[in-house]
Amino acid sequence: SSRDSLLMNAITPATMMAISAGISAGGQIIQGRAASYNAKLMQERYESEKQVAELEGIQAELQRRRETDAILANNRAVKGASGVGESRSFMAIQNDIEDILYKDLASLRMNTNKIKTGLDRAIFNEKQESYYSNVGAVLGASTTIIDGFAYHDHYKTDTEGKLGTKLKNIIRRS
């Protein structure tokens, strides 16, 4: 058809360079979006892991409290069964057990916070990755397009016009 022959006559090596640049730029944008999407998925994963770490920390604290409560209750039962009244040594033992509990709970909280801080850093890094993937893709695509137009203008023949004018004429004729 006349349209096909018109299109084939319009596609010169210079035009192919510009078209190639457009396709490459589109590919760069798609790759940047994919990298950004993957980074967002990783952020969600790290957020979930952070919530799990928080719950596991709470469970570990509760378990440690239950163990200590059982020991303290057992000690009180032994004391009551023995018929011994208030004793400073018994109170010191009970207090020592409670002090150990508080130190253990602080250690459990510290470990949970250490895990959460590591995950917060990973989330921050993924947010940066997402942002810079998009910025890099846009900059890369822009450079590719500019290079494509520069190559087009460099390699065009004397009978060819500027790429924008040429494309407008092709569209008008079809």
mmCIF file with all atom_site columns, C-alpha atoms in Angstrom, residues 8-171:
data_model
loop_
_atom_site.group_PDB
_atom_site.id
_atom_site.type_symbol
_atom_site.label_atom_id
_atom_site.label_alt_id
_atom_site.label_comp_id
_atom_site.label_asym_id
_atom_site.label_entity_id
_atom_site.label_seq_id
_atom_site.pdbx_PDB_ins_code
_atom_site.Cartn_x
_atom_site.Cartn_y
_atom_site.Cartn_z
_atom_site.occupancy
_atom_site.B_iso_or_equiv
_atom_site.pdbx_formal_charge
_atom_site.auth_seq_id
_atom_site.auth_comp_id
_atom_site.auth_asym_id
_atom_site.auth_atom_id
_atom_site.pdbx_PDB_model_num
ATOM 1   C CA . MET A 1 8   ? 9.540  2.617   4.391   1.00 0.00 ? 8   MET A CA 1
ATOM 2   C CA . ASN A 1 9   ? 10.880 5.618   2.455   1.00 0.00 ? 9   ASN A CA 1
ATOM 3   C CA . ALA A 1 10  ? 10.713 7.730   5.618   1.00 0.00 ? 10  ALA A CA 1
ATOM 4   C CA . ILE A 1 11  ? 12.789 5.275   7.646   1.00 0.00 ? 11  ILE A CA 1
ATOM 5   C CA . THR A 1 12  ? 16.405 6.120   6.994   1.00 0.00 ? 12  THR A CA 1
ATOM 6   C CA . PRO A 1 13  ? 19.396 5.046   9.067   1.00 0.00 ? 13  PRO A CA 1
ATOM 7   C CA . ALA A 1 14  ? 19.158 8.347   10.919  1.00 0.00 ? 14  ALA A CA 1
ATOM 8   C CA . THR A 1 15  ? 15.484 7.725   11.699  1.00 0.00 ? 15  THR A CA 1
ATOM 9   C CA . MET A 1 16  ? 16.290 4.198   12.824  1.00 0.00 ? 16  MET A CA 1
ATOM 10  C CA . MET A 1 17  ? 18.845 5.650   15.253  1.00 0.00 ? 17  MET A CA 1
ATOM 11  C CA . ALA A 1 18  ? 16.154 7.887   16.747  1.00 0.00 ? 18  ALA A CA 1
ATOM 12  C CA . ILE A 1 19  ? 13.624 5.045   16.942  1.00 0.00 ? 19  ILE A CA 1
ATOM 13  C CA . SER A 1 20  ? 16.219 2.807   18.546  1.00 0.00 ? 20  SER A CA 1
ATOM 14  C CA . ALA A 1 21  ? 16.929 5.504   21.117  1.00 0.00 ? 21  ALA A CA 1
ATOM 15  C CA . GLY A 1 22  ? 13.211 5.713   21.916  1.00 0.00 ? 22  GLY A CA 1
ATOM 16  C CA . ILE A 1 23  ? 12.951 1.953   22.385  1.00 0.00 ? 23  ILE A CA 1
ATOM 17  C CA . SER A 1 24  ? 16.081 1.885   24.556  1.00 0.00 ? 24  SER A CA 1
ATOM 18  C CA . ALA A 1 25  ? 14.762 4.756   26.662  1.00 0.00 ? 25  ALA A CA 1
ATOM 19  C CA . GLY A 1 26  ? 11.481 2.895   27.161  1.00 0.00 ? 26  GLY A CA 1
ATOM 20  C CA . GLY A 1 27  ? 13.387 -0.196  28.235  1.00 0.00 ? 27  GLY A CA 1
ATOM 21  C CA . GLN A 1 28  ? 15.387 1.828   30.747  1.00 0.00 ? 28  GLN A CA 1
ATOM 22  C CA . ILE A 1 29  ? 12.206 3.265   32.245  1.00 0.00 ? 29  ILE A CA 1
ATOM 23  C CA . ILE A 1 30  ? 10.664 -0.207  32.509  1.00 0.00 ? 30  ILE A CA 1
ATOM 24  C CA . GLN A 1 31  ? 13.810 -1.582  34.185  1.00 0.00 ? 31  GLN A CA 1
ATOM 25  C CA . GLY A 1 32  ? 13.825 1.319   36.633  1.00 0.00 ? 32  GLY A CA 1
ATOM 26  C CA . ARG A 1 33  ? 10.165 0.735   37.482  1.00 0.00 ? 33  ARG A CA 1
ATOM 27  C CA . ALA A 1 34  ? 10.798 -2.987  37.969  1.00 0.00 ? 34  ALA A CA 1
ATOM 28  C CA . ALA A 1 35  ? 13.741 -2.291  40.293  1.00 0.00 ? 35  ALA A CA 1
ATOM 29  C CA . SER A 1 36  ? 11.641 0.216   42.215  1.00 0.00 ? 36  SER A CA 1
ATOM 30  C CA . TYR A 1 37  ? 8.782  -2.280  42.525  1.00 0.00 ? 37  TYR A CA 1
ATOM 31  C CA . ASN A 1 38  ? 11.147 -4.992  43.782  1.00 0.00 ? 38  ASN A CA 1
ATOM 32  C CA . ALA A 1 39  ? 12.578 -2.574  46.339  1.00 0.00 ? 39  ALA A CA 1
ATOM 33  C CA . LYS A 1 40  ? 9.058  -1.805  47.572  1.00 0.00 ? 40  LYS A CA 1
ATOM 34  C CA . LEU A 1 41  ? 8.329  -5.523  47.904  1.00 0.00 ? 41  LEU A CA 1
ATOM 35  C CA . MET A 1 42  ? 11.484 -5.906  49.989  1.00 0.00 ? 42  MET A CA 1
ATOM 36  C CA . GLN A 1 43  ? 10.370 -2.994  52.182  1.00 0.00 ? 43  GLN A CA 1
ATOM 37  C CA . GLU A 1 44  ? 7.090  -4.793  52.850  1.00 0.00 ? 44  GLU A CA 1
ATOM 38  C CA . ARG A 1 45  ? 8.961  -8.003  53.620  1.00 0.00 ? 45  ARG A CA 1
ATOM 39  C CA . TYR A 1 46  ? 11.250 -6.230  56.104  1.00 0.00 ? 46  TYR A CA 1
ATOM 40  C CA . GLU A 1 47  ? 8.233  -4.531  57.721  1.00 0.00 ? 47  GLU A CA 1
ATOM 41  C CA . SER A 1 48  ? 6.634  -7.961  58.204  1.00 0.00 ? 48  SER A CA 1
ATOM 42  C CA . GLU A 1 49  ? 9.856  -9.390  59.626  1.00 0.00 ? 49  GLU A CA 1
ATOM 43  C CA . LYS A 1 50  ? 10.034 -6.434  62.000  1.00 0.00 ? 50  LYS A CA 1
ATOM 44  C CA . GLN A 1 51  ? 6.500  -7.153  63.260  1.00 0.00 ? 51  GLN A CA 1
ATOM 45  C CA . VAL A 1 52  ? 7.366  -10.830 63.709  1.00 0.00 ? 52  VAL A CA 1
ATOM 46  C CA . ALA A 1 53  ? 10.511 -9.897  65.654  1.00 0.00 ? 53  ALA A CA 1
ATOM 47  C CA . GLU A 1 54  ? 8.425  -7.641  67.895  1.00 0.00 ? 54  GLU A CA 1
ATOM 48  C CA . LEU A 1 55  ? 5.901  -10.427 68.591  1.00 0.00 ? 55  LEU A CA 1
ATOM 49  C CA . GLU A 1 56  ? 8.632  -12.998 69.198  1.00 0.00 ? 56  GLU A CA 1
ATOM 50  C CA . GLY A 1 57  ? 10.285 -10.589 71.641  1.00 0.00 ? 57  GLY A CA 1
ATOM 51  C CA . ILE A 1 58  ? 7.030  -10.108 73.530  1.00 0.00 ? 58  ILE A CA 1
ATOM 52  C CA . GLN A 1 59  ? 6.471  -13.874 73.624  1.00 0.00 ? 59  GLN A CA 1
ATOM 53  C CA . ALA A 1 60  ? 9.992  -14.451 74.950  1.00 0.00 ? 60  ALA A CA 1
ATOM 54  C CA . GLU A 1 61  ? 9.433  -11.846 77.676  1.00 0.00 ? 61  GLU A CA 1
ATOM 55  C CA . LEU A 1 62  ? 6.125  -13.427 78.691  1.00 0.00 ? 62  LEU A CA 1
ATOM 56  C CA . GLN A 1 63  ? 7.695  -16.874 78.792  1.00 0.00 ? 63  GLN A CA 1
ATOM 57  C CA . ARG A 1 64  ? 10.537 -15.584 80.975  1.00 0.00 ? 64  ARG A CA 1
ATOM 58  C CA . ARG A 1 65  ? 8.047  -13.874 83.320  1.00 0.00 ? 65  ARG A CA 1
ATOM 59  C CA . ARG A 1 66  ? 6.018  -17.097 83.624  1.00 0.00 ? 66  ARG A CA 1
ATOM 60  C CA . GLU A 1 67  ? 9.159  -19.086 84.494  1.00 0.00 ? 67  GLU A CA 1
ATOM 61  C CA . THR A 1 68  ? 10.124 -16.559 87.148  1.00 0.00 ? 68  THR A CA 1
ATOM 62  C CA . ASP A 1 69  ? 6.608  -16.408 88.582  1.00 0.00 ? 69  ASP A CA 1
ATOM 63  C CA . ALA A 1 70  ? 6.637  -20.223 88.865  1.00 0.00 ? 70  ALA A CA 1
ATOM 64  C CA . ILE A 1 71  ? 9.991  -20.162 90.685  1.00 0.00 ? 71  ILE A CA 1
ATOM 65  C CA . LEU A 1 72  ? 8.829  -17.425 93.073  1.00 0.00 ? 72  LEU A CA 1
ATOM 66  C CA . ALA A 1 73  ? 5.535  -19.238 93.766  1.00 0.00 ? 73  ALA A CA 1
ATOM 67  C CA . ASN A 1 74  ? 7.387  -22.500 94.350  1.00 0.00 ? 74  ASN A CA 1
ATOM 68  C CA . ASN A 1 75  ? 9.752  -20.775 96.793  1.00 0.00 ? 75  ASN A CA 1
ATOM 69  C CA . ARG A 1 76  ? 6.784  -19.277 98.684  1.00 0.00 ? 76  ARG A CA 1
ATOM 70  C CA . ALA A 1 77  ? 5.123  -22.717 98.854  1.00 0.00 ? 77  ALA A CA 1
ATOM 71  C CA . VAL A 1 78  ? 8.319  -24.299 100.226 1.00 0.00 ? 78  VAL A CA 1
ATOM 72  C CA . LYS A 1 79  ? 8.652  -21.493 102.759 1.00 0.00 ? 79  LYS A CA 1
ATOM 73  C CA . GLY A 1 80  ? 5.018  -21.886 103.858 1.00 0.00 ? 80  GLY A CA 1
ATOM 74  C CA . ALA A 1 81  ? 5.300  -25.670 104.148 1.00 0.00 ? 81  ALA A CA 1
ATOM 75  C CA . SER A 1 82  ? 8.471  -25.420 106.223 1.00 0.00 ? 82  SER A CA 1
ATOM 76  C CA . GLY A 1 83  ? 6.809  -23.218 108.807 1.00 0.00 ? 83  GLY A CA 1
ATOM 77  C CA . VAL A 1 84  ? 9.570  -20.630 108.647 1.00 0.00 ? 84  VAL A CA 1
ATOM 78  C CA . GLY A 1 85  ? 8.346  -17.087 109.216 1.00 0.00 ? 85  GLY A CA 1
ATOM 79  C CA . GLU A 1 86  ? 9.656  -13.957 107.536 1.00 0.00 ? 86  GLU A CA 1
ATOM 80  C CA . SER A 1 87  ? 13.305 -14.493 106.778 1.00 0.00 ? 87  SER A CA 1
ATOM 81  C CA . ARG A 1 88  ? 15.798 -11.981 105.408 1.00 0.00 ? 88  ARG A CA 1
ATOM 82  C CA . SER A 1 89  ? 17.620 -14.666 103.474 1.00 0.00 ? 89  SER A CA 1
ATOM 83  C CA . PHE A 1 90  ? 14.368 -15.841 101.878 1.00 0.00 ? 90  PHE A CA 1
ATOM 84  C CA . MET A 1 91  ? 13.491 -12.263 100.890 1.00 0.00 ? 91  MET A CA 1
ATOM 85  C CA . ALA A 1 92  ? 17.027 -11.774 99.505  1.00 0.00 ? 92  ALA A CA 1
ATOM 86  C CA . ILE A 1 93  ? 16.669 -14.911 97.372  1.00 0.00 ? 93  ILE A CA 1
ATOM 87  C CA . GLN A 1 94  ? 13.298 -13.766 96.055  1.00 0.00 ? 94  GLN A CA 1
ATOM 88  C CA . ASN A 1 95  ? 14.713 -10.304 95.297  1.00 0.00 ? 95  ASN A CA 1
ATOM 89  C CA . ASP A 1 96  ? 17.724 -11.819 93.520  1.00 0.00 ? 96  ASP A CA 1
ATOM 90  C CA . ILE A 1 97  ? 15.388 -13.895 91.345  1.00 0.00 ? 97  ILE A CA 1
ATOM 91  C CA . GLU A 1 98  ? 13.391 -10.777 90.471  1.00 0.00 ? 98  GLU A CA 1
ATOM 92  C CA . ASP A 1 99  ? 16.589 -8.811  89.712  1.00 0.00 ? 99  ASP A CA 1
ATOM 93  C CA . ILE A 1 100 ? 17.721 -11.564 87.343  1.00 0.00 ? 100 ILE A CA 1
ATOM 94  C CA . LEU A 1 101 ? 14.289 -11.446 85.690  1.00 0.00 ? 101 LEU A CA 1
ATOM 95  C CA . TYR A 1 102 ? 14.578 -7.686  85.069  1.00 0.00 ? 102 TYR A CA 1
ATOM 96  C CA . LYS A 1 103 ? 18.063 -8.102  83.604  1.00 0.00 ? 103 LYS A CA 1
ATOM 97  C CA . ASP A 1 104 ? 16.861 -10.936 81.376  1.00 0.00 ? 104 ASP A CA 1
ATOM 98  C CA . LEU A 1 105 ? 13.875 -8.873  80.207  1.00 0.00 ? 105 LEU A CA 1
ATOM 99  C CA . ALA A 1 106 ? 16.178 -5.934  79.417  1.00 0.00 ? 106 ALA A CA 1
ATOM 100 C CA . SER A 1 107 ? 18.437 -8.257  77.444  1.00 0.00 ? 107 SER A CA 1
ATOM 101 C CA . LEU A 1 108 ? 15.470 -9.678  75.523  1.00 0.00 ? 108 LEU A CA 1
ATOM 102 C CA . ARG A 1 109 ? 14.265 -6.150  74.712  1.00 0.00 ? 109 ARG A CA 1
ATOM 103 C CA . MET A 1 110 ? 17.745 -5.124  73.618  1.00 0.00 ? 110 MET A CA 1
ATOM 104 C CA . ASN A 1 111 ? 18.001 -8.123  71.286  1.00 0.00 ? 111 ASN A CA 1
ATOM 105 C CA . THR A 1 112 ? 14.556 -7.404  69.828  1.00 0.00 ? 112 THR A CA 1
ATOM 106 C CA . ASN A 1 113 ? 15.469 -3.749  69.295  1.00 0.00 ? 113 ASN A CA 1
ATOM 107 C CA . LYS A 1 114 ? 18.754 -4.768  67.679  1.00 0.00 ? 114 LYS A CA 1
ATOM 108 C CA . ILE A 1 115 ? 16.857 -6.928  65.166  1.00 0.00 ? 115 ILE A CA 1
ATOM 109 C CA . LYS A 1 116 ? 14.305 -4.165  64.539  1.00 0.00 ? 116 LYS A CA 1
ATOM 110 C CA . THR A 1 117 ? 17.064 -1.577  64.035  1.00 0.00 ? 117 THR A CA 1
ATOM 111 C CA . GLY A 1 118 ? 18.747 -3.817  61.463  1.00 0.00 ? 118 GLY A CA 1
ATOM 112 C CA . LEU A 1 119 ? 15.434 -4.194  59.658  1.00 0.00 ? 119 LEU A CA 1
ATOM 113 C CA . ASP A 1 120 ? 14.833 -0.425  59.839  1.00 0.00 ? 120 ASP A CA 1
ATOM 114 C CA . ARG A 1 121 ? 18.195 0.086   58.132  1.00 0.00 ? 121 ARG A CA 1
ATOM 115 C CA . ALA A 1 122 ? 17.260 -2.447  55.459  1.00 0.00 ? 122 ALA A CA 1
ATOM 116 C CA . ILE A 1 123 ? 13.901 -0.669  54.934  1.00 0.00 ? 123 ILE A CA 1
ATOM 117 C CA . PHE A 1 124 ? 15.686 2.680   54.586  1.00 0.00 ? 124 PHE A CA 1
ATOM 118 C CA . ASN A 1 125 ? 18.127 1.198   52.063  1.00 0.00 ? 125 ASN A CA 1
ATOM 119 C CA . GLU A 1 126 ? 15.284 -0.259  50.026  1.00 0.00 ? 126 GLU A CA 1
ATOM 120 C CA . LYS A 1 127 ? 13.485 3.108   50.023  1.00 0.00 ? 127 LYS A CA 1
ATOM 121 C CA . GLN A 1 128 ? 16.664 4.690   48.697  1.00 0.00 ? 128 GLN A CA 1
ATOM 122 C CA . GLU A 1 129 ? 16.993 1.923   46.107  1.00 0.00 ? 129 GLU A CA 1
ATOM 123 C CA . SER A 1 130 ? 13.419 2.507   44.968  1.00 0.00 ? 130 SER A CA 1
ATOM 124 C CA . TYR A 1 131 ? 13.904 6.245   44.643  1.00 0.00 ? 131 TYR A CA 1
ATOM 125 C CA . TYR A 1 132 ? 17.264 6.098   42.887  1.00 0.00 ? 132 TYR A CA 1
ATOM 126 C CA . SER A 1 133 ? 16.087 3.330   40.533  1.00 0.00 ? 133 SER A CA 1
ATOM 127 C CA . ASN A 1 134 ? 13.413 5.680   39.248  1.00 0.00 ? 134 ASN A CA 1
ATOM 128 C CA . VAL A 1 135 ? 15.722 8.699   39.093  1.00 0.00 ? 135 VAL A CA 1
ATOM 129 C CA . GLY A 1 136 ? 18.443 6.679   37.362  1.00 0.00 ? 136 GLY A CA 1
ATOM 130 C CA . ALA A 1 137 ? 15.985 5.278   34.840  1.00 0.00 ? 137 ALA A CA 1
ATOM 131 C CA . VAL A 1 138 ? 14.638 8.717   33.966  1.00 0.00 ? 138 VAL A CA 1
ATOM 132 C CA . LEU A 1 139 ? 18.133 10.186  33.642  1.00 0.00 ? 139 LEU A CA 1
ATOM 133 C CA . GLY A 1 140 ? 19.332 7.224   31.589  1.00 0.00 ? 140 GLY A CA 1
ATOM 134 C CA . ALA A 1 141 ? 16.294 7.395   29.315  1.00 0.00 ? 141 ALA A CA 1
ATOM 135 C CA . SER A 1 142 ? 16.715 11.147  28.875  1.00 0.00 ? 142 SER A CA 1
ATOM 136 C CA . THR A 1 143 ? 20.354 10.714  27.907  1.00 0.00 ? 143 THR A CA 1
ATOM 137 C CA . THR A 1 144 ? 19.459 7.955   25.462  1.00 0.00 ? 144 THR A CA 1
ATOM 138 C CA . ILE A 1 145 ? 16.773 10.110  23.823  1.00 0.00 ? 145 ILE A CA 1
ATOM 139 C CA . ILE A 1 146 ? 19.115 13.107  23.560  1.00 0.00 ? 146 ILE A CA 1
ATOM 140 C CA . ASP A 1 147 ? 21.829 10.892  22.061  1.00 0.00 ? 147 ASP A CA 1
ATOM 141 C CA . GLY A 1 148 ? 19.291 9.418   19.634  1.00 0.00 ? 148 GLY A CA 1
ATOM 142 C CA . PHE A 1 149 ? 18.223 12.843  18.396  1.00 0.00 ? 149 PHE A CA 1
ATOM 143 C CA . ALA A 1 150 ? 21.852 13.927  18.145  1.00 0.00 ? 150 ALA A CA 1
ATOM 144 C CA . TYR A 1 151 ? 22.705 10.829  16.101  1.00 0.00 ? 151 TYR A CA 1
ATOM 145 C CA . HIS A 1 152 ? 19.651 11.435  13.925  1.00 0.00 ? 152 HIS A CA 1
ATOM 146 C CA . ASP A 1 153 ? 20.666 14.996  13.205  1.00 0.00 ? 153 ASP A CA 1
ATOM 147 C CA . HIS A 1 154 ? 24.282 13.950  12.606  1.00 0.00 ? 154 HIS A CA 1
ATOM 148 C CA . TYR A 1 155 ? 23.489 11.110  10.192  1.00 0.00 ? 155 TYR A CA 1
ATOM 149 C CA . LYS A 1 156 ? 20.528 12.611  8.372   1.00 0.00 ? 156 LYS A CA 1
ATOM 150 C CA . THR A 1 157 ? 20.909 13.343  4.702   1.00 0.00 ? 157 THR A CA 1
ATOM 151 C CA . ASP A 1 158 ? 20.559 16.807  3.253   1.00 0.00 ? 158 ASP A CA 1
ATOM 152 C CA . THR A 1 159 ? 17.062 15.957  1.993   1.00 0.00 ? 159 THR A CA 1
ATOM 153 C CA . GLU A 1 160 ? 15.844 14.939  5.448   1.00 0.00 ? 160 GLU A CA 1
ATOM 154 C CA . GLY A 1 161 ? 14.385 17.474  7.799   1.00 0.00 ? 161 GLY A CA 1
ATOM 155 C CA . LYS A 1 162 ? 14.479 17.533  11.548  1.00 0.00 ? 162 LYS A CA 1
ATOM 156 C CA . LEU A 1 163 ? 13.013 14.440  13.151  1.00 0.00 ? 163 LEU A CA 1
ATOM 157 C CA . GLY A 1 164 ? 10.039 16.213  14.724  1.00 0.00 ? 164 GLY A CA 1
ATOM 158 C CA . THR A 1 165 ? 8.992  17.790  11.407  1.00 0.00 ? 165 THR A CA 1
ATOM 159 C CA . LYS A 1 166 ? 9.450  14.489  9.596   1.00 0.00 ? 166 LYS A CA 1
ATOM 160 C CA . LEU A 1 167 ? 7.232  12.596  12.055  1.00 0.00 ? 167 LEU A CA 1
ATOM 161 C CA . LYS A 1 168 ? 4.527  15.277  11.843  1.00 0.00 ? 168 LYS A CA 1
ATOM 162 C CA . ASN A 1 169 ? 4.508  14.982  8.050   1.00 0.00 ? 169 ASN A CA 1
ATOM 163 C CA . ILE A 1 170 ? 4.228  11.179  8.208   1.00 0.00 ? 170 ILE A CA 1
ATOM 164 C CA . ILE A 1 171 ? 1.303  11.404  10.619  1.00 0.00 ? 171 ILE A CA 1
#
